[in-house]
Amino acid sequence: MNNDIEDQARQKTPRKRTLTVLGSSAAYPTPTHSCSGFLIDWDGYRIVLDLGYGTLPRLLAHLPEARVDAVVISHEHPDHFIDLHGLFRIRRYGSRPSTRLPVYCPRGVVDRLRGLEPEVDMGDEFDFHEIPADHRLGPFQLSCIELPHFVPNVGIRLSAADIVIAYTGDTGPDPNLAKLGADADLFIVDATDRPGEFVAGQRNLLSASEAGRWATRAGAKRLMLTHFWPGNDRQAAAGEARASFCGEILVATEDLEIPLNSGRGRD
């Protein structure tokens, strides 16, 4: 019954198709920047991509009680998932929704989350689905590609009739980036520029210039740079990406809301 009521309310909601940046910092938060997180609102169906340090308060500012329909987490580093524990506590002790929230994530995220509070069952509030695997999320088809990082990381691709949104999580250079972002209307790409990364034995993060090159190889329409190393010049990063990508470049900034649009289908 409650699901029917929620579906009816969603149908009456004026159409809104946006992505809101909840956080954009790599490794740790700063006074002005939270860690990785994004909110997608597609005609009232709401998906969160990653919930790192400091993203939950920003989510609550946009959605009181954090009423979302699904959460997708790219990997188990805390700057990408730790505020999922706060969301669990809101649901357990606060809003008390009638149904469990679908959470799509690698196995390591579930293990670390349960380790934070082993005396309670995270499955009481969350319905976990392991990725990489394909799943249906409301109007979107979720497909996943494993990408190189210090821990298992899953690149996320959300496809609907009118839009393709792709997100790398954290990754080093890899040919699968072109597949992940192929013809994407919005390609959200790691642009960490971590000091010392280029002399690492194994590459696990990207630079802004590399983000531009991979977006070009993918044929993406718009590029959003994110996951900036604290203290980096973000506008300079955009300039580096612009040298190899001729489409629109967006710099992920907390609370930035952008329209999600495409010429793929009828408006």
PDB file of C-alpha atoms in Angstrom:
ATOM      1  CA  MET A   1       0.000   0.000   0.000  1.00  0.00           C
ATOM      2  CA  ASN A   2       2.749   2.464   0.939  1.00  0.00           C
ATOM      3  CA  ASN A   3       4.607   1.717  -2.291  1.00  0.00           C
ATOM      4  CA  ASP A   4       1.423   2.473  -4.281  1.00  0.00           C
ATOM      5  CA  ILE A   5       1.044   5.795  -2.496  1.00  0.00           C
ATOM      6  CA  GLU A   6       4.683   6.696  -3.180  1.00  0.00           C
ATOM      7  CA  ASP A   7       4.299   5.765  -6.863  1.00  0.00           C
ATOM      8  CA  GLN A   8       1.181   7.931  -7.165  1.00  0.00           C
ATOM      9  CA  ALA A   9       2.957  10.848  -5.502  1.00  0.00           C
ATOM     10  CA  ARG A  10       5.894  10.470  -7.888  1.00  0.00           C
ATOM     11  CA  GLN A  11       3.580  10.538 -10.889  1.00  0.00           C
ATOM     12  CA  LYS A  12       2.084  13.828  -9.684  1.00  0.00           C
ATOM     13  CA  THR A  13       5.508  15.410  -9.104  1.00  0.00           C
ATOM     14  CA  PRO A  14       6.481  17.958 -11.779  1.00  0.00           C
ATOM     15  CA  ARG A  15       9.179  16.533 -14.010  1.00  0.00           C
ATOM     16  CA  LYS A  16      12.672  17.212 -12.757  1.00  0.00           C
ATOM     17  CA  ARG A  17      15.762  15.734 -14.352  1.00  0.00           C
ATOM     18  CA  THR A  18      18.886  16.917 -12.582  1.00  0.00           C
ATOM     19  CA  LEU A  19      22.175  15.858 -11.065  1.00  0.00           C
ATOM     20  CA  THR A  20      23.299  17.545  -7.857  1.00  0.00           C
ATOM     21  CA  VAL A  21      26.870  17.377  -6.587  1.00  0.00           C
ATOM     22  CA  LEU A  22      26.995  16.311  -2.942  1.00  0.00           C
ATOM     23  CA  GLY A  23      30.781  16.188  -2.756  1.00  0.00           C
ATOM     24  CA  SER A  24      33.889  16.375  -4.910  1.00  0.00           C
ATOM     25  CA  SER A  25      36.988  16.052  -2.738  1.00  0.00           C
ATOM     26  CA  ALA A  26      39.445  13.160  -2.805  1.00  0.00           C
ATOM     27  CA  ALA A  27      40.699  11.349   0.305  1.00  0.00           C
ATOM     28  CA  TYR A  28      39.244  13.605   3.011  1.00  0.00           C
ATOM     29  CA  PRO A  29      36.817  16.518   3.413  1.00  0.00           C
ATOM     30  CA  THR A  30      37.777  20.157   3.828  1.00  0.00           C
ATOM     31  CA  PRO A  31      35.823  23.100   5.301  1.00  0.00           C
ATOM     32  CA  THR A  32      34.352  23.792   1.851  1.00  0.00           C
ATOM     33  CA  HIS A  33      34.325  20.389   0.156  1.00  0.00           C
ATOM     34  CA  SER A  34      32.762  17.054   1.021  1.00  0.00           C
ATOM     35  CA  CYS A  35      34.021  13.802  -0.463  1.00  0.00           C
ATOM     36  CA  SER A  36      32.491  11.953  -3.408  1.00  0.00           C
ATOM     37  CA  GLY A  37      28.731  11.942  -3.870  1.00  0.00           C
ATOM     38  CA  PHE A  38      26.021  12.756  -6.420  1.00  0.00           C
ATOM     39  CA  LEU A  39      22.225  12.841  -6.388  1.00  0.00           C
ATOM     40  CA  ILE A  40      20.273  12.045  -9.551  1.00  0.00           C
ATOM     41  CA  ASP A  41      16.613  13.034  -9.704  1.00  0.00           C
ATOM     42  CA  TRP A  42      14.836  11.637 -12.776  1.00  0.00           C
ATOM     43  CA  ASP A  43      11.147  12.480 -12.746  1.00  0.00           C
ATOM     44  CA  GLY A  44      11.041  11.866  -9.002  1.00  0.00           C
ATOM     45  CA  TYR A  45      13.112   8.669  -9.016  1.00  0.00           C
ATOM     46  CA  ARG A  46      16.205   9.471  -6.953  1.00  0.00           C
ATOM     47  CA  ILE A  47      19.549   7.674  -7.044  1.00  0.00           C
ATOM     48  CA  VAL A  48      22.638   8.487  -5.006  1.00  0.00           C
ATOM     49  CA  LEU A  49      26.060   7.672  -6.447  1.00  0.00           C
ATOM     50  CA  ASP A  50      28.573   7.340  -3.598  1.00  0.00           C
ATOM     51  CA  LEU A  51      28.222   8.820  -0.106  1.00  0.00           C
ATOM     52  CA  GLY A  52      31.641   9.882   1.152  1.00  0.00           C
ATOM     53  CA  TYR A  53      32.609  12.024   4.146  1.00  0.00           C
ATOM     54  CA  GLY A  54      30.282  15.002   4.591  1.00  0.00           C
ATOM     55  CA  THR A  55      27.798  14.145   1.832  1.00  0.00           C
ATOM     56  CA  LEU A  56      24.887  13.105   4.025  1.00  0.00           C
ATOM     57  CA  PRO A  57      24.197  16.597   5.458  1.00  0.00           C
ATOM     58  CA  ARG A  58      24.176  17.957   1.902  1.00  0.00           C
ATOM     59  CA  LEU A  59      21.784  15.216   0.825  1.00  0.00           C
ATOM     60  CA  LEU A  60      19.494  16.085   3.744  1.00  0.00           C
ATOM     61  CA  ALA A  61      19.557  19.755   2.748  1.00  0.00           C
ATOM     62  CA  HIS A  62      18.120  18.751  -0.633  1.00  0.00           C
ATOM     63  CA  LEU A  63      15.918  15.858   0.553  1.00  0.00           C
ATOM     64  CA  PRO A  64      14.741  16.010   4.180  1.00  0.00           C
ATOM     65  CA  GLU A  65      14.834  12.494   5.679  1.00  0.00           C
ATOM     66  CA  ALA A  66      16.979  11.452   2.690  1.00  0.00           C
ATOM     67  CA  ARG A  67      14.105   9.720   0.888  1.00  0.00           C
ATOM     68  CA  VAL A  68      15.942   8.176  -2.048  1.00  0.00           C
ATOM     69  CA  ASP A  69      15.054   5.153  -4.168  1.00  0.00           C
ATOM     70  CA  ALA A  70      18.483   3.563  -4.583  1.00  0.00           C
ATOM     71  CA  VAL A  71      22.139   4.004  -3.639  1.00  0.00           C
ATOM     72  CA  VAL A  72      25.073   2.881  -5.787  1.00  0.00           C
ATOM     73  CA  ILE A  73      28.575   2.767  -4.268  1.00  0.00           C
ATOM     74  CA  SER A  74      31.640   2.455  -6.495  1.00  0.00           C
ATOM     75  CA  HIS A  75      34.105   1.001  -3.970  1.00  0.00           C
ATOM     76  CA  GLU A  76      34.935   0.491  -0.320  1.00  0.00           C
ATOM     77  CA  HIS A  77      37.181   3.460   0.435  1.00  0.00           C
ATOM     78  CA  PRO A  78      35.507   5.582   3.133  1.00  0.00           C
ATOM     79  CA  ASP A  79      35.683   8.799   1.106  1.00  0.00           C
ATOM     80  CA  HIS A  80      33.120   7.096  -1.150  1.00  0.00           C
ATOM     81  CA  PHE A  81      30.843   5.201   1.235  1.00  0.00           C
ATOM     82  CA  ILE A  82      31.202   6.183   4.910  1.00  0.00           C
ATOM     83  CA  ASP A  83      28.056   8.371   5.111  1.00  0.00           C
ATOM     84  CA  LEU A  84      26.020   5.327   4.079  1.00  0.00           C
ATOM     85  CA  HIS A  85      26.297   4.374   7.752  1.00  0.00           C
ATOM     86  CA  GLY A  86      24.695   7.683   8.717  1.00  0.00           C
ATOM     87  CA  LEU A  87      21.899   6.991   6.248  1.00  0.00           C
ATOM     88  CA  PHE A  88      21.378   3.604   7.910  1.00  0.00           C
ATOM     89  CA  ARG A  89      20.969   5.306  11.289  1.00  0.00           C
ATOM     90  CA  ILE A  90      18.507   7.861   9.910  1.00  0.00           C
ATOM     91  CA  ARG A  91      16.368   5.038   8.569  1.00  0.00           C
ATOM     92  CA  ARG A  92      16.691   2.919  11.712  1.00  0.00           C
ATOM     93  CA  TYR A  93      16.177   5.564  14.366  1.00  0.00           C
ATOM     94  CA  GLY A  94      14.508   8.415  12.510  1.00  0.00           C
ATOM     95  CA  SER A  95      12.320   8.197   9.431  1.00  0.00           C
ATOM     96  CA  ARG A  96      11.528   4.441   9.687  1.00  0.00           C
ATOM     97  CA  PRO A  97      10.559   3.764   6.042  1.00  0.00           C
ATOM     98  CA  SER A  98       8.312   0.771   5.425  1.00  0.00           C
ATOM     99  CA  THR A  99      10.612  -0.849   2.850  1.00  0.00           C
ATOM    100  CA  ARG A 100      14.326  -1.549   2.682  1.00  0.00           C
ATOM    101  CA  LEU A 101      16.492   0.705   0.535  1.00  0.00           C
ATOM    102  CA  PRO A 102      18.236  -1.018  -2.405  1.00  0.00           C
ATOM    103  CA  VAL A 103      22.013  -0.563  -2.164  1.00  0.00           C
ATOM    104  CA  TYR A 104      24.222  -1.660  -5.062  1.00  0.00           C
ATOM    105  CA  CYS A 105      27.877  -2.049  -4.140  1.00  0.00           C
ATOM    106  CA  PRO A 106      30.929  -4.311  -4.191  1.00  0.00           C
ATOM    107  CA  ARG A 107      31.137  -6.934  -1.434  1.00  0.00           C
ATOM    108  CA  GLY A 108      33.851  -5.011   0.402  1.00  0.00           C
ATOM    109  CA  VAL A 109      31.478  -2.104   1.068  1.00  0.00           C
ATOM    110  CA  VAL A 110      29.029  -4.414   2.859  1.00  0.00           C
ATOM    111  CA  ASP A 111      31.795  -5.949   4.959  1.00  0.00           C
ATOM    112  CA  ARG A 112      33.192  -2.591   6.042  1.00  0.00           C
ATOM    113  CA  LEU A 113      29.744  -1.170   6.740  1.00  0.00           C
ATOM    114  CA  ARG A 114      28.829  -4.106   8.949  1.00  0.00           C
ATOM    115  CA  GLY A 115      32.119  -3.746  10.776  1.00  0.00           C
ATOM    116  CA  LEU A 116      31.138  -0.239  11.918  1.00  0.00           C
ATOM    117  CA  GLU A 117      28.215  -1.547  13.973  1.00  0.00           C
ATOM    118  CA  PRO A 118      28.370  -5.360  14.130  1.00  0.00           C
ATOM    119  CA  GLU A 119      25.700  -5.647  16.816  1.00  0.00           C
ATOM    120  CA  VAL A 120      22.925  -4.564  14.439  1.00  0.00           C
ATOM    121  CA  ASP A 121      21.762  -6.016  11.129  1.00  0.00           C
ATOM    122  CA  MET A 122      22.339  -3.622   8.242  1.00  0.00           C
ATOM    123  CA  GLY A 123      19.954  -5.799   6.251  1.00  0.00           C
ATOM    124  CA  ASP A 124      17.085  -4.479   8.369  1.00  0.00           C
ATOM    125  CA  GLU A 125      17.235  -1.195   6.428  1.00  0.00           C
ATOM    126  CA  PHE A 126      19.280  -1.986   3.305  1.00  0.00           C
ATOM    127  CA  ASP A 127      18.599  -4.493   0.551  1.00  0.00           C
ATOM    128  CA  PHE A 128      22.124  -5.218  -0.711  1.00  0.00           C
ATOM    129  CA  HIS A 129      22.855  -6.133  -4.330  1.00  0.00           C
ATOM    130  CA  GLU A 130      26.415  -6.983  -5.295  1.00  0.00           C
ATOM    131  CA  ILE A 131      28.125  -5.345  -8.262  1.00  0.00           C
ATOM    132  CA  PRO A 132      29.673  -5.598 -10.811  1.00  0.00           C
ATOM    133  CA  ALA A 133      26.443  -6.964 -12.272  1.00  0.00           C
ATOM    134  CA  ASP A 134      23.568  -5.546 -14.280  1.00  0.00           C
ATOM    135  CA  HIS A 135      20.446  -4.371 -12.443  1.00  0.00           C
ATOM    136  CA  ARG A 136      17.270  -2.424 -13.140  1.00  0.00           C
ATOM    137  CA  LEU A 137      16.869   0.782 -11.100  1.00  0.00           C
ATOM    138  CA  GLY A 138      13.506   2.363 -11.832  1.00  0.00           C
ATOM    139  CA  PRO A 139      13.811   4.010 -15.271  1.00  0.00           C
ATOM    140  CA  PHE A 140      17.532   3.147 -15.505  1.00  0.00           C
ATOM    141  CA  GLN A 141      19.509   0.127 -16.544  1.00  0.00           C
ATOM    142  CA  LEU A 142      22.597  -0.149 -14.365  1.00  0.00           C
ATOM    143  CA  SER A 143      25.648  -1.719 -15.980  1.00  0.00           C
ATOM    144  CA  CYS A 144      29.075  -1.943 -14.395  1.00  0.00           C
ATOM    145  CA  ILE A 145      32.703  -2.279 -15.453  1.00  0.00           C
ATOM    146  CA  GLU A 146      35.598  -3.109 -13.146  1.00  0.00           C
ATOM    147  CA  LEU A 147      38.338  -0.473 -13.231  1.00  0.00           C
ATOM    148  CA  PRO A 148      41.811  -0.429 -11.630  1.00  0.00           C
ATOM    149  CA  HIS A 149      42.212   1.051  -8.150  1.00  0.00           C
ATOM    150  CA  PHE A 150      43.810   0.175  -4.823  1.00  0.00           C
ATOM    151  CA  VAL A 151      40.687  -1.862  -3.974  1.00  0.00           C
ATOM    152  CA  PRO A 152      38.013  -3.320  -6.297  1.00  0.00           C
ATOM    153  CA  ASN A 153      36.315  -0.356  -7.993  1.00  0.00           C
ATOM    154  CA  VAL A 154      33.261  -0.438 -10.239  1.00  0.00           C
ATOM    155  CA  GLY A 155      32.608   2.045 -13.010  1.00  0.00           C
ATOM    156  CA  ILE A 156      28.876   2.829 -13.131  1.00  0.00           C
ATOM    157  CA  ARG A 157      26.754   3.386 -16.238  1.00  0.00           C
ATOM    158  CA  LEU A 158      23.090   4.381 -15.972  1.00  0.00           C
ATOM    159  CA  SER A 159      21.079   4.204 -19.188  1.00  0.00           C
ATOM    160  CA  ALA A 160      17.506   5.272 -19.878  1.00  0.00           C
ATOM    161  CA  ALA A 161      15.640   5.990 -23.112  1.00  0.00           C
ATOM    162  CA  ASP A 162      16.632   9.662 -22.933  1.00  0.00           C
ATOM    163  CA  ILE A 163      20.018   9.686 -21.172  1.00  0.00           C
ATOM    164  CA  VAL A 164      23.297   7.920 -20.422  1.00  0.00           C
ATOM    165  CA  ILE A 165      25.222   8.889 -17.289  1.00  0.00           C
ATOM    166  CA  ALA A 166      28.594   7.284 -16.589  1.00  0.00           C
ATOM    167  CA  TYR A 167      30.785   7.565 -13.475  1.00  0.00           C
ATOM    168  CA  THR A 168      34.275   6.174 -13.013  1.00  0.00           C
ATOM    169  CA  GLY A 169      34.573   6.128  -9.240  1.00  0.00           C
ATOM    170  CA  ASP A 170      38.353   6.140  -8.690  1.00  0.00           C
ATOM    171  CA  THR A 171      40.467   4.618 -11.432  1.00  0.00           C
ATOM    172  CA  GLY A 172      43.767   4.502 -13.189  1.00  0.00           C
ATOM    173  CA  PRO A 173      44.057   4.590 -16.987  1.00  0.00           C
ATOM    174  CA  ASP A 174      42.285   1.632 -18.568  1.00  0.00           C
ATOM    175  CA  PRO A 175      40.813   0.873 -22.021  1.00  0.00           C
ATOM    176  CA  ASN A 176      37.474   0.092 -20.382  1.00  0.00           C
ATOM    177  CA  LEU A 177      37.038   3.796 -19.638  1.00  0.00           C
ATOM    178  CA  ALA A 178      36.145   4.347 -23.288  1.00  0.00           C
ATOM    179  CA  LYS A 179      33.543   1.592 -23.042  1.00  0.00           C
ATOM    180  CA  LEU A 180      32.137   2.912 -19.771  1.00  0.00           C
ATOM    181  CA  GLY A 181      31.646   6.436 -21.113  1.00  0.00           C
ATOM    182  CA  ALA A 182      30.737   5.526 -24.696  1.00  0.00           C
ATOM    183  CA  ASP A 183      28.465   8.275 -26.103  1.00  0.00           C
ATOM    184  CA  ALA A 184      27.517   9.306 -22.569  1.00  0.00           C
ATOM    185  CA  ASP A 185      25.485  12.484 -22.201  1.00  0.00           C
ATOM    186  CA  LEU A 186      27.394  13.079 -18.951  1.00  0.00           C
ATOM    187  CA  PHE A 187      30.690  11.381 -18.090  1.00  0.00           C
ATOM    188  CA  ILE A 188      31.793  11.967 -14.479  1.00  0.00           C
ATOM    189  CA  VAL A 189      35.512  11.246 -14.325  1.00  0.00           C
ATOM    190  CA  ASP A 190      38.162  11.002 -11.631  1.00  0.00           C
ATOM    191  CA  ALA A 191      40.571  13.955 -11.946  1.00  0.00           C
ATOM    192  CA  THR A 192      42.537  13.478  -8.727  1.00  0.00           C
ATOM    193  CA  ASP A 193      45.963  14.728  -9.851  1.00  0.00           C
ATOM    194  CA  ARG A 194      47.470  13.229  -6.716  1.00  0.00           C
ATOM    195  CA  PRO A 195      51.098  14.241  -6.191  1.00  0.00           C
ATOM    196  CA  GLY A 196      53.418  11.385  -7.096  1.00  0.00           C
ATOM    197  CA  GLU A 197      50.814   9.408  -9.039  1.00  0.00           C
ATOM    198  CA  PHE A 198      52.764   9.464 -12.296  1.00  0.00           C
ATOM    199  CA  VAL A 199      55.770   7.763 -10.708  1.00  0.00           C
ATOM    200  CA  ALA A 200      53.668   5.030  -9.091  1.00  0.00           C
ATOM    201  CA  GLY A 201      54.423   1.489 -10.150  1.00  0.00           C
ATOM    202  CA  GLN A 202      50.733   0.890 -10.831  1.00  0.00           C
ATOM    203  CA  ARG A 203      48.405   3.718 -11.808  1.00  0.00           C
ATOM    204  CA  ASN A 204      45.256   3.863  -9.675  1.00  0.00           C
ATOM    205  CA  LEU A 205      44.077   7.453 -10.210  1.00  0.00           C
ATOM    206  CA  LEU A 206      43.683   9.854 -13.132  1.00  0.00           C
ATOM    207  CA  SER A 207      44.762  13.390 -13.846  1.00  0.00           C
ATOM    208  CA  ALA A 208      42.487  16.054 -15.305  1.00  0.00           C
ATOM    209  CA  SER A 209      44.290  15.942 -18.638  1.00  0.00           C
ATOM    210  CA  GLU A 210      43.790  12.174 -18.776  1.00  0.00           C
ATOM    211  CA  ALA A 211      40.109  12.633 -17.918  1.00  0.00           C
ATOM    212  CA  GLY A 212      39.785  14.862 -20.973  1.00  0.00           C
ATOM    213  CA  ARG A 213      41.492  12.352 -23.218  1.00  0.00           C
ATOM    214  CA  TRP A 214      39.339   9.447 -22.036  1.00  0.00           C
ATOM    215  CA  ALA A 215      36.151  11.494 -22.437  1.00  0.00           C
ATOM    216  CA  THR A 216      37.199  12.221 -26.014  1.00  0.00           C
ATOM    217  CA  ARG A 217      37.946   8.554 -26.709  1.00  0.00           C
ATOM    218  CA  ALA A 218      34.537   7.659 -25.290  1.00  0.00           C
ATOM    219  CA  GLY A 219      32.716  10.207 -27.429  1.00  0.00           C
ATOM    220  CA  ALA A 220      31.080  11.728 -24.355  1.00  0.00           C
ATOM    221  CA  LYS A 221      28.987  14.866 -24.803  1.00  0.00           C
ATOM    222  CA  ARG A 222      29.728  16.477 -21.439  1.00  0.00           C
ATOM    223  CA  LEU A 223      32.570  15.867 -19.001  1.00  0.00           C
ATOM    224  CA  MET A 224      32.364  16.491 -15.266  1.00  0.00           C
ATOM    225  CA  LEU A 225      35.682  16.489 -13.414  1.00  0.00           C
ATOM    226  CA  THR A 226      35.561  15.296  -9.813  1.00  0.00           C
ATOM    227  CA  HIS A 227      37.568  13.759  -6.921  1.00  0.00           C
ATOM    228  CA  PHE A 228      40.070  16.620  -6.722  1.00  0.00           C
ATOM    229  CA  TRP A 229      43.055  16.233  -4.431  1.00  0.00           C
ATOM    230  CA  PRO A 230      42.649  18.781  -1.587  1.00  0.00           C
ATOM    231  CA  GLY A 231      44.399  22.036  -2.450  1.00  0.00           C
ATOM    232  CA  ASN A 232      44.487  21.485  -6.207  1.00  0.00           C
ATOM    233  CA  ASP A 233      43.458  24.342  -8.495  1.00  0.00           C
ATOM    234  CA  ARG A 234      40.179  23.145  -9.977  1.00  0.00           C
ATOM    235  CA  GLN A 235      39.963  25.739 -12.715  1.00  0.00           C
ATOM    236  CA  ALA A 236      43.477  24.861 -13.804  1.00  0.00           C
ATOM    237  CA  ALA A 237      42.338  21.224 -13.921  1.00  0.00           C
ATOM    238  CA  ALA A 238      39.477  22.219 -16.217  1.00  0.00           C
ATOM    239  CA  GLY A 239      41.967  23.980 -18.478  1.00  0.00           C
ATOM    240  CA  GLU A 240      44.116  20.851 -18.672  1.00  0.00           C
ATOM    241  CA  ALA A 241      41.091  18.736 -19.608  1.00  0.00           C
ATOM    242  CA  ARG A 242      40.023  21.300 -22.209  1.00  0.00           C
ATOM    243  CA  ALA A 243      43.254  20.757 -24.118  1.00  0.00           C
ATOM    244  CA  SER A 244      42.004  17.322 -25.205  1.00  0.00           C
ATOM    245  CA  PHE A 245      38.191  17.518 -24.870  1.00  0.00           C
ATOM    246  CA  CYS A 246      36.150  19.914 -26.982  1.00  0.00           C
ATOM    247  CA  GLY A 247      32.763  19.330 -25.344  1.00  0.00           C
ATOM    248  CA  GLU A 248      31.330  21.060 -22.294  1.00  0.00           C
ATOM    249  CA  ILE A 249      33.451  20.655 -19.160  1.00  0.00           C
ATOM    250  CA  LEU A 250      31.894  20.932 -15.720  1.00  0.00           C
ATOM    251  CA  VAL A 251      33.800  21.165 -12.463  1.00  0.00           C
ATOM    252  CA  ALA A 252      32.082  19.252  -9.669  1.00  0.00           C
ATOM    253  CA  THR A 253      31.288  21.759  -6.934  1.00  0.00           C
ATOM    254  CA  GLU A 254      29.198  21.089  -3.849  1.00  0.00           C
ATOM    255  CA  ASP A 255      25.472  21.778  -4.343  1.00  0.00           C
ATOM    256  CA  LEU A 256      25.928  22.441  -8.068  1.00  0.00           C
ATOM    257  CA  GLU A 257      22.727  21.298  -9.819  1.00  0.00           C
ATOM    258  CA  ILE A 258      22.820  20.665 -13.538  1.00  0.00           C
ATOM    259  CA  PRO A 259      20.019  19.651 -15.915  1.00  0.00           C
ATOM    260  CA  LEU A 260      20.153  16.172 -17.398  1.00  0.00           C
ATOM    261  CA  ASN A 261      19.153  16.430 -21.014  1.00  0.00           C
ATOM    262  CA  SER A 262      19.745  14.624 -24.255  1.00  0.00           C
ATOM    263  CA  GLY A 263      18.530  14.525 -27.806  1.00  0.00           C
ATOM    264  CA  ARG A 264      18.069  10.763 -27.649  1.00  0.00           C
ATOM    265  CA  GLY A 265      14.316  10.769 -27.163  1.00  0.00           C
ATOM    266  CA  ARG A 266      11.333  13.023 -27.040  1.00  0.00           C
ATOM    267  CA  ASP A 267      11.530  15.763 -24.451  1.00  0.00           C
TER     268      ASP A 267
END
